[in-house]
Amino acid sequence: MRDLPPADSGSPDHRSATRYLTWLARRTWASVGAAVIFAVLWMVCQAVVPAVVGRAIDAGLTHHDGGDLLLWSLVLLGIGAVQALAGVLRHRRAVYNWLSAAFRTIQASVRKSGKLGVALPRRLDAGEVVAIGTADISHIGNAIDITARGTGSVIAVLTVTVLLLFTSVPLGLVVIFGIPLLTAVVSLLIRPLHRRQQEYREQQGQLTGRATDLVGGLRVLRGVGGEPVMAERYRAGSQSLRAAGLRVARVEALLDGAQVLVPGIFLVLVTWLGARFALEGRITVGQLVSFYGYAAFLVSPLRQLTETIDKLTRGHVSGRRVVDMLRVESDLPDPPRPVPVPRTGDLVDPVSGLVVRAGRVTAVAAAQPADAVAIADRLGRYSRAGDGTLLSGVPLKELELAAVRERIVVVDNDSRLFSGPLREDLDPDGTGRAPAALAAASADDVVAELPGGLDSEVAERGRSFSGGQQQRLRLARALVADPEILVLVEPTSAVDAHTEARIADRLGPARRGRTTVVCSTSPLVLDRADHVVYVEDGVAVAEGTHRELLDSSRAYARTVLRE
């Protein structure tokens, strides 16, 4: 992505979207070039067919020359064979180019989403990202695909113009001046179509984001009785989007009609002029047939030229959306000169005063759960507040974000299981640590109940598992990753007491020699931790072992014993 337009503070201009489409074409220049060559050959073969047919008619009817008739018939057969072969090859390249442009756009979007990470929801609406992968890739693929046919149409029109000029200068001039005029007439509809498509695309992204939020929070909405209100708001937004779609459809209908009507008028004009010239003896019967063939053939390239304008316009709108996304910068930027990653040491949160000793299991018990979540975010540098967090005395903001993510992994209950084989979800790198991690997370029984074991398919977001099962599988996945520092936020909140006790007993041995932070108020988990820190009002106010804090801090005892 190095040759994409540089990021700036504003929205990308028209050249930025054009540059993105050009970048896509350059990535597969050989295939795009081959498609253009095959398209030109395919269209030129069609363009010269009327001339060959006219010569054959003149040879057979006018001159009664059987040899010339056979010769021109064989020429026509050869041109048809070349046209068929070029058409097949052009279509194969066109499909490849469409898929390449669409999936490269998906790859670029996914790569950017991964780079933004936790900053993505803060910087972009979810609907915008979803719409890129559903609607925009189709328009971008069409824009790359139509370049070959558009180029072939231009060459074919020029070929027919030259042939007409050699046969009849007036008819050639009609084509020369008529085609730009026809294209200009059709282009008048492109600007309002462009504007309405952009408005429709913006509303579509907003409504998609709202639908995503509704699906994610449906259970909460039902619990508070807000489902009817949100449904009514979604219905109103849907009707507004429908109205915008109808406005786009009106212009598209006019454009489609113009693509048929305008070339049809041109066909009638050329045919009428050719018939008059034939009656006057200025052209032969064969040439009259050729002129009619030219006029009938020109309908196709003219429609393709207007289709080219239409699809390039749509692709430009979608390309601008993609560029908008690619230009978004994270609010957690990498330092201009990152320092080397320090050796494993203590992790310090100056905001709360928490000190996490290297190689130990440290439990954080917070009177307010939100304080524990905020501490976990700062320890993993998932917010700007974590810029001051220190690792071995080095601020995290001075390290590359990728290095921080590699060294420090934060797992909370918002983490998702991904669709696909469970083995790939738990152990994507094939480390072979999945069985031991499952045992440590007390999740081996979950896998044992699956018909295919680790090869079983995980449903979307792991919805086929209960909340406790999902929690244990997420913990197992974190243990498989085996980071140097692991931060767990309420890892046992959805499991029963017996399972929680097993996890608490096995977590320490599974993480021996590594640094582990567990944010929890469970007595079972706190009792197995090497060190416990009690946080009140966002500040560490007491620390020690679980039993020491029970004896020395009444506030701690009230928090963990639910008094």
PDB file of N, CA and C in Angstrom, residues 27-87:
ATOM      1  N   ARG A  27      -1.650  -3.502  -9.947  1.00  0.00           N
ATOM      2  CA  ARG A  27      -1.291  -4.726  -9.224  1.00  0.00           C
ATOM      3  C   ARG A  27      -1.458  -5.964 -10.099  1.00  0.00           C
ATOM      4  N   THR A  28      -2.335  -5.885 -11.114  1.00  0.00           N
ATOM      5  CA  THR A  28      -2.530  -7.002 -12.040  1.00  0.00           C
ATOM      6  C   THR A  28      -2.406  -6.484 -13.478  1.00  0.00           C
ATOM      7  N   TRP A  29      -1.351  -5.713 -13.714  1.00  0.00           N
ATOM      8  CA  TRP A  29      -1.218  -5.038 -15.004  1.00  0.00           C
ATOM      9  C   TRP A  29      -1.155  -6.035 -16.154  1.00  0.00           C
ATOM     10  N   ALA A  30      -0.534  -7.200 -15.937  1.00  0.00           N
ATOM     11  CA  ALA A  30      -0.430  -8.176 -17.023  1.00  0.00           C
ATOM     12  C   ALA A  30      -1.810  -8.688 -17.420  1.00  0.00           C
ATOM     13  N   SER A  31      -2.623  -9.014 -16.424  1.00  0.00           N
ATOM     14  CA  SER A  31      -3.963  -9.525 -16.716  1.00  0.00           C
ATOM     15  C   SER A  31      -4.856  -8.434 -17.300  1.00  0.00           C
ATOM     16  N   VAL A  32      -4.768  -7.223 -16.751  1.00  0.00           N
ATOM     17  CA  VAL A  32      -5.566  -6.118 -17.286  1.00  0.00           C
ATOM     18  C   VAL A  32      -5.137  -5.796 -18.716  1.00  0.00           C
ATOM     19  N   GLY A  33      -3.822  -5.800 -18.958  1.00  0.00           N
ATOM     20  CA  GLY A  33      -3.338  -5.550 -20.314  1.00  0.00           C
ATOM     21  C   GLY A  33      -3.797  -6.621 -21.296  1.00  0.00           C
ATOM     22  N   ALA A  34      -3.752  -7.888 -20.847  1.00  0.00           N
ATOM     23  CA  ALA A  34      -4.214  -8.978 -21.713  1.00  0.00           C
ATOM     24  C   ALA A  34      -5.701  -8.832 -22.008  1.00  0.00           C
ATOM     25  N   ALA A  35      -6.483  -8.448 -20.989  1.00  0.00           N
ATOM     26  CA  ALA A  35      -7.917  -8.257 -21.201  1.00  0.00           C
ATOM     27  C   ALA A  35      -8.175  -7.149 -22.218  1.00  0.00           C
ATOM     28  N   VAL A  36      -7.398  -6.076 -22.152  1.00  0.00           N
ATOM     29  CA  VAL A  36      -7.560  -4.973 -23.111  1.00  0.00           C
ATOM     30  C   VAL A  36      -7.241  -5.449 -24.524  1.00  0.00           C
ATOM     31  N   ILE A  37      -6.148  -6.197 -24.662  1.00  0.00           N
ATOM     32  CA  ILE A  37      -5.759  -6.686 -25.996  1.00  0.00           C
ATOM     33  C   ILE A  37      -6.831  -7.613 -26.568  1.00  0.00           C
ATOM     34  N   PHE A  38      -7.297  -8.540 -25.747  1.00  0.00           N
ATOM     35  CA  PHE A  38      -8.334  -9.469 -26.219  1.00  0.00           C
ATOM     36  C   PHE A  38      -9.634  -8.728 -26.522  1.00  0.00           C
ATOM     37  N   ALA A  39      -9.960  -7.720 -25.705  1.00  0.00           N
ATOM     38  CA  ALA A  39     -11.187  -6.956 -25.946  1.00  0.00           C
ATOM     39  C   ALA A  39     -11.091  -6.172 -27.248  1.00  0.00           C
ATOM     40  N   VAL A  40      -9.928  -5.577 -27.507  1.00  0.00           N
ATOM     41  CA  VAL A  40      -9.738  -4.829 -28.764  1.00  0.00           C
ATOM     42  C   VAL A  40      -9.866  -5.774 -29.956  1.00  0.00           C
ATOM     43  N   LEU A  41      -9.206  -6.932 -29.857  1.00  0.00           N
ATOM     44  CA  LEU A  41      -9.281  -7.906 -30.950  1.00  0.00           C
ATOM     45  C   LEU A  41     -10.712  -8.391 -31.151  1.00  0.00           C
ATOM     46  N   TRP A  42     -11.393  -8.636 -30.058  1.00  0.00           N
ATOM     47  CA  TRP A  42     -12.790  -9.111 -30.099  1.00  0.00           C
ATOM     48  C   TRP A  42     -13.708  -8.084 -30.759  1.00  0.00           C
ATOM     49  N   MET A  43     -13.570  -6.822 -30.376  1.00  0.00           N
ATOM     50  CA  MET A  43     -14.433  -5.782 -30.921  1.00  0.00           C
ATOM     51  C   MET A  43     -14.064  -5.427 -32.363  1.00  0.00           C
ATOM     52  N   VAL A  44     -12.778  -5.412 -32.684  1.00  0.00           N
ATOM     53  CA  VAL A  44     -12.366  -5.083 -34.055  1.00  0.00           C
ATOM     54  C   VAL A  44     -12.842  -6.157 -35.028  1.00  0.00           C
ATOM     55  N   CYS A  45     -12.785  -7.417 -34.595  1.00  0.00           N
ATOM     56  CA  CYS A  45     -13.311  -8.493 -35.445  1.00  0.00           C
ATOM     57  C   CYS A  45     -14.791  -8.272 -35.745  1.00  0.00           C
ATOM     58  N   GLN A  46     -15.551  -7.868 -34.735  1.00  0.00           N
ATOM     59  CA  GLN A  46     -16.963  -7.582 -34.963  1.00  0.00           C
ATOM     60  C   GLN A  46     -17.133  -6.375 -35.892  1.00  0.00           C
ATOM     61  N   ALA A  47     -16.224  -5.401 -35.760  1.00  0.00           N
ATOM     62  CA  ALA A  47     -16.352  -4.178 -36.556  1.00  0.00           C
ATOM     63  C   ALA A  47     -16.123  -4.432 -38.050  1.00  0.00           C
ATOM     64  N   VAL A  48     -15.229  -5.362 -38.373  1.00  0.00           N
ATOM     65  CA  VAL A  48     -14.903  -5.581 -39.789  1.00  0.00           C
ATOM     66  C   VAL A  48     -15.823  -6.607 -40.442  1.00  0.00           C
ATOM     67  N   VAL A  49     -16.641  -7.294 -39.647  1.00  0.00           N
ATOM     68  CA  VAL A  49     -17.551  -8.292 -40.227  1.00  0.00           C
ATOM     69  C   VAL A  49     -18.481  -7.679 -41.280  1.00  0.00           C
ATOM     70  N   PRO A  50     -19.131  -6.516 -41.002  1.00  0.00           N
ATOM     71  CA  PRO A  50     -19.993  -5.943 -42.053  1.00  0.00           C
ATOM     72  C   PRO A  50     -19.254  -5.652 -43.355  1.00  0.00           C
ATOM     73  N   ALA A  51     -18.003  -5.207 -43.284  1.00  0.00           N
ATOM     74  CA  ALA A  51     -17.232  -4.926 -44.500  1.00  0.00           C
ATOM     75  C   ALA A  51     -16.990  -6.202 -45.293  1.00  0.00           C
ATOM     76  N   VAL A  52     -16.660  -7.287 -44.600  1.00  0.00           N
ATOM     77  CA  VAL A  52     -16.421  -8.574 -45.277  1.00  0.00           C
ATOM     78  C   VAL A  52     -17.713  -9.095 -45.896  1.00  0.00           C
ATOM     79  N   VAL A  53     -18.833  -8.974 -45.147  1.00  0.00           N
ATOM     80  CA  VAL A  53     -20.124  -9.414 -45.683  1.00  0.00           C
ATOM     81  C   VAL A  53     -20.477  -8.618 -46.933  1.00  0.00           C
ATOM     82  N   GLY A  54     -20.234  -7.311 -46.901  1.00  0.00           N
ATOM     83  CA  GLY A  54     -20.518  -6.477 -48.073  1.00  0.00           C
ATOM     84  C   GLY A  54     -19.685  -6.882 -49.272  1.00  0.00           C
ATOM     85  N   ARG A  55     -18.402  -7.178 -49.032  1.00  0.00           N
ATOM     86  CA  ARG A  55     -17.549  -7.612 -50.148  1.00  0.00           C
ATOM     87  C   ARG A  55     -18.020  -8.942 -50.699  1.00  0.00           C
ATOM     88  N   ALA A  56     -18.466  -9.826 -49.828  1.00  0.00           N
ATOM     89  CA  ALA A  56     -18.947 -11.129 -50.301  1.00  0.00           C
ATOM     90  C   ALA A  56     -20.230 -10.965 -51.120  1.00  0.00           C
ATOM     91  N   ILE A  57     -21.123 -10.071 -50.696  1.00  0.00           N
ATOM     92  CA  ILE A  57     -22.369  -9.834 -51.440  1.00  0.00           C
ATOM     93  C   ILE A  57     -22.066  -9.248 -52.814  1.00  0.00           C
ATOM     94  N   ASP A  58     -21.163  -8.289 -52.846  1.00  0.00           N
ATOM     95  CA  ASP A  58     -20.813  -7.703 -54.145  1.00  0.00           C
ATOM     96  C   ASP A  58     -20.169  -8.744 -55.063  1.00  0.00           C
ATOM     97  N   ALA A  59     -19.325  -9.614 -54.498  1.00  0.00           N
ATOM     98  CA  ALA A  59     -18.670 -10.637 -55.317  1.00  0.00           C
ATOM     99  C   ALA A  59     -19.677 -11.634 -55.861  1.00  0.00           C
ATOM    100  N   GLY A  60     -20.678 -12.002 -55.066  1.00  0.00           N
ATOM    101  CA  GLY A  60     -21.630 -13.021 -55.503  1.00  0.00           C
ATOM    102  C   GLY A  60     -22.749 -12.472 -56.348  1.00  0.00           C
ATOM    103  N   LEU A  61     -23.331 -11.319 -55.943  1.00  0.00           N
ATOM    104  CA  LEU A  61     -24.505 -10.790 -56.628  1.00  0.00           C
ATOM    105  C   LEU A  61     -24.149  -9.863 -57.786  1.00  0.00           C
ATOM    106  N   THR A  62     -23.175  -9.007 -57.552  1.00  0.00           N
ATOM    107  CA  THR A  62     -22.858  -8.002 -58.569  1.00  0.00           C
ATOM    108  C   THR A  62     -21.925  -8.561 -59.643  1.00  0.00           C
ATOM    109  N   HIS A  63     -20.861  -9.207 -59.210  1.00  0.00           N
ATOM    110  CA  HIS A  63     -19.838  -9.672 -60.154  1.00  0.00           C
ATOM    111  C   HIS A  63     -19.985 -11.155 -60.506  1.00  0.00           C
ATOM    112  N   HIS A  64     -20.808 -11.861 -59.782  1.00  0.00           N
ATOM    113  CA  HIS A  64     -21.007 -13.300 -60.029  1.00  0.00           C
ATOM    114  C   HIS A  64     -19.677 -14.054 -60.065  1.00  0.00           C
ATOM    115  N   ASP A  65     -18.795 -13.713 -59.137  1.00  0.00           N
ATOM    116  CA  ASP A  65     -17.467 -14.328 -59.065  1.00  0.00           C
ATOM    117  C   ASP A  65     -17.467 -15.336 -57.917  1.00  0.00           C
ATOM    118  N   GLY A  66     -17.556 -16.627 -58.268  1.00  0.00           N
ATOM    119  CA  GLY A  66     -17.610 -17.665 -57.236  1.00  0.00           C
ATOM    120  C   GLY A  66     -16.328 -17.768 -56.436  1.00  0.00           C
ATOM    121  N   GLY A  67     -15.180 -17.514 -57.095  1.00  0.00           N
ATOM    122  CA  GLY A  67     -13.910 -17.600 -56.369  1.00  0.00           C
ATOM    123  C   GLY A  67     -13.800 -16.540 -55.292  1.00  0.00           C
ATOM    124  N   ASP A  68     -14.162 -15.289 -55.631  1.00  0.00           N
ATOM    125  CA  ASP A  68     -14.115 -14.217 -54.630  1.00  0.00           C
ATOM    126  C   ASP A  68     -15.131 -14.463 -53.513  1.00  0.00           C
ATOM    127  N   LEU A  69     -16.278 -14.985 -53.912  1.00  0.00           N
ATOM    128  CA  LEU A  69     -17.287 -15.284 -52.896  1.00  0.00           C
ATOM    129  C   LEU A  69     -16.771 -16.300 -51.891  1.00  0.00           C
ATOM    130  N   LEU A  70     -16.115 -17.358 -52.405  1.00  0.00           N
ATOM    131  CA  LEU A  70     -15.552 -18.369 -51.508  1.00  0.00           C
ATOM    132  C   LEU A  70     -14.448 -17.775 -50.638  1.00  0.00           C
ATOM    133  N   LEU A  71     -13.605 -16.918 -51.267  1.00  0.00           N
ATOM    134  CA  LEU A  71     -12.507 -16.303 -50.512  1.00  0.00           C
ATOM    135  C   LEU A  71     -13.032 -15.459 -49.357  1.00  0.00           C
ATOM    136  N   TRP A  72     -14.020 -14.585 -49.662  1.00  0.00           N
ATOM    137  CA  TRP A  72     -14.532 -13.714 -48.601  1.00  0.00           C
ATOM    138  C   TRP A  72     -15.328 -14.511 -47.559  1.00  0.00           C
ATOM    139  N   SER A  73     -15.927 -15.619 -47.975  1.00  0.00           N
ATOM    140  CA  SER A  73     -16.615 -16.474 -47.002  1.00  0.00           C
ATOM    141  C   SER A  73     -15.615 -17.110 -46.046  1.00  0.00           C
ATOM    142  N   LEU A  74     -14.463 -17.548 -46.584  1.00  0.00           N
ATOM    143  CA  LEU A  74     -13.427 -18.120 -45.712  1.00  0.00           C
ATOM    144  C   LEU A  74     -12.838 -17.057 -44.781  1.00  0.00           C
ATOM    145  N   VAL A  75     -12.671 -15.839 -45.328  1.00  0.00           N
ATOM    146  CA  VAL A  75     -12.193 -14.739 -44.475  1.00  0.00           C
ATOM    147  C   VAL A  75     -13.172 -14.487 -43.337  1.00  0.00           C
ATOM    148  N   LEU A  76     -14.463 -14.494 -43.656  1.00  0.00           N
ATOM    149  CA  LEU A  76     -15.489 -14.289 -42.630  1.00  0.00           C
ATOM    150  C   LEU A  76     -15.443 -15.403 -41.590  1.00  0.00           C
ATOM    151  N   LEU A  77     -15.224 -16.640 -42.047  1.00  0.00           N
ATOM    152  CA  LEU A  77     -15.114 -17.759 -41.106  1.00  0.00           C
ATOM    153  C   LEU A  77     -13.910 -17.583 -40.179  1.00  0.00           C
ATOM    154  N   GLY A  78     -12.778 -17.164 -40.755  1.00  0.00           N
ATOM    155  CA  GLY A  78     -11.584 -16.946 -39.934  1.00  0.00           C
ATOM    156  C   GLY A  78     -11.784 -15.836 -38.916  1.00  0.00           C
ATOM    157  N   ILE A  79     -12.414 -14.747 -39.360  1.00  0.00           N
ATOM    158  CA  ILE A  79     -12.671 -13.640 -38.425  1.00  0.00           C
ATOM    159  C   ILE A  79     -13.594 -14.100 -37.306  1.00  0.00           C
ATOM    160  N   GLY A  80     -14.607 -14.909 -37.649  1.00  0.00           N
ATOM    161  CA  GLY A  80     -15.513 -15.416 -36.619  1.00  0.00           C
ATOM    162  C   GLY A  80     -14.796 -16.290 -35.611  1.00  0.00           C
ATOM    163  N   ALA A  81     -13.853 -17.127 -36.111  1.00  0.00           N
ATOM    164  CA  ALA A  81     -13.096 -17.990 -35.192  1.00  0.00           C
ATOM    165  C   ALA A  81     -12.217 -17.163 -34.261  1.00  0.00           C
ATOM    166  N   VAL A  82     -11.522 -16.153 -34.829  1.00  0.00           N
ATOM    167  CA  VAL A  82     -10.676 -15.285 -33.999  1.00  0.00           C
ATOM    168  C   VAL A  82     -11.525 -14.532 -32.981  1.00  0.00           C
ATOM    169  N   GLN A  83     -12.685 -14.043 -33.424  1.00  0.00           N
ATOM    170  CA  GLN A  83     -13.576 -13.307 -32.519  1.00  0.00           C
ATOM    171  C   GLN A  83     -14.043 -14.197 -31.372  1.00  0.00           C
ATOM    172  N   ALA A  84     -14.405 -15.436 -31.679  1.00  0.00           N
ATOM    173  CA  ALA A  84     -14.867 -16.349 -30.625  1.00  0.00           C
ATOM    174  C   ALA A  84     -13.751 -16.631 -29.617  1.00  0.00           C
ATOM    175  N   LEU A  85     -12.545 -16.917 -30.134  1.00  0.00           N
ATOM    176  CA  LEU A  85     -11.428 -17.204 -29.240  1.00  0.00           C
ATOM    177  C   LEU A  85     -11.082 -15.984 -28.390  1.00  0.00           C
ATOM    178  N   ALA A  86     -11.029 -14.794 -29.012  1.00  0.00           N
ATOM    179  CA  ALA A  86     -10.716 -13.569 -28.267  1.00  0.00           C
ATOM    180  C   ALA A  86     -11.786 -13.272 -27.235  1.00  0.00           C
ATOM    181  N   GLY A  87     -13.046 -13.550 -27.587  1.00  0.00           N
ATOM    182  CA  GLY A  87     -14.136 -13.311 -26.629  1.00  0.00           C
ATOM    183  C   GLY A  87     -14.020 -14.199 -25.407  1.00  0.00           C
TER     184      GLY A  87
END
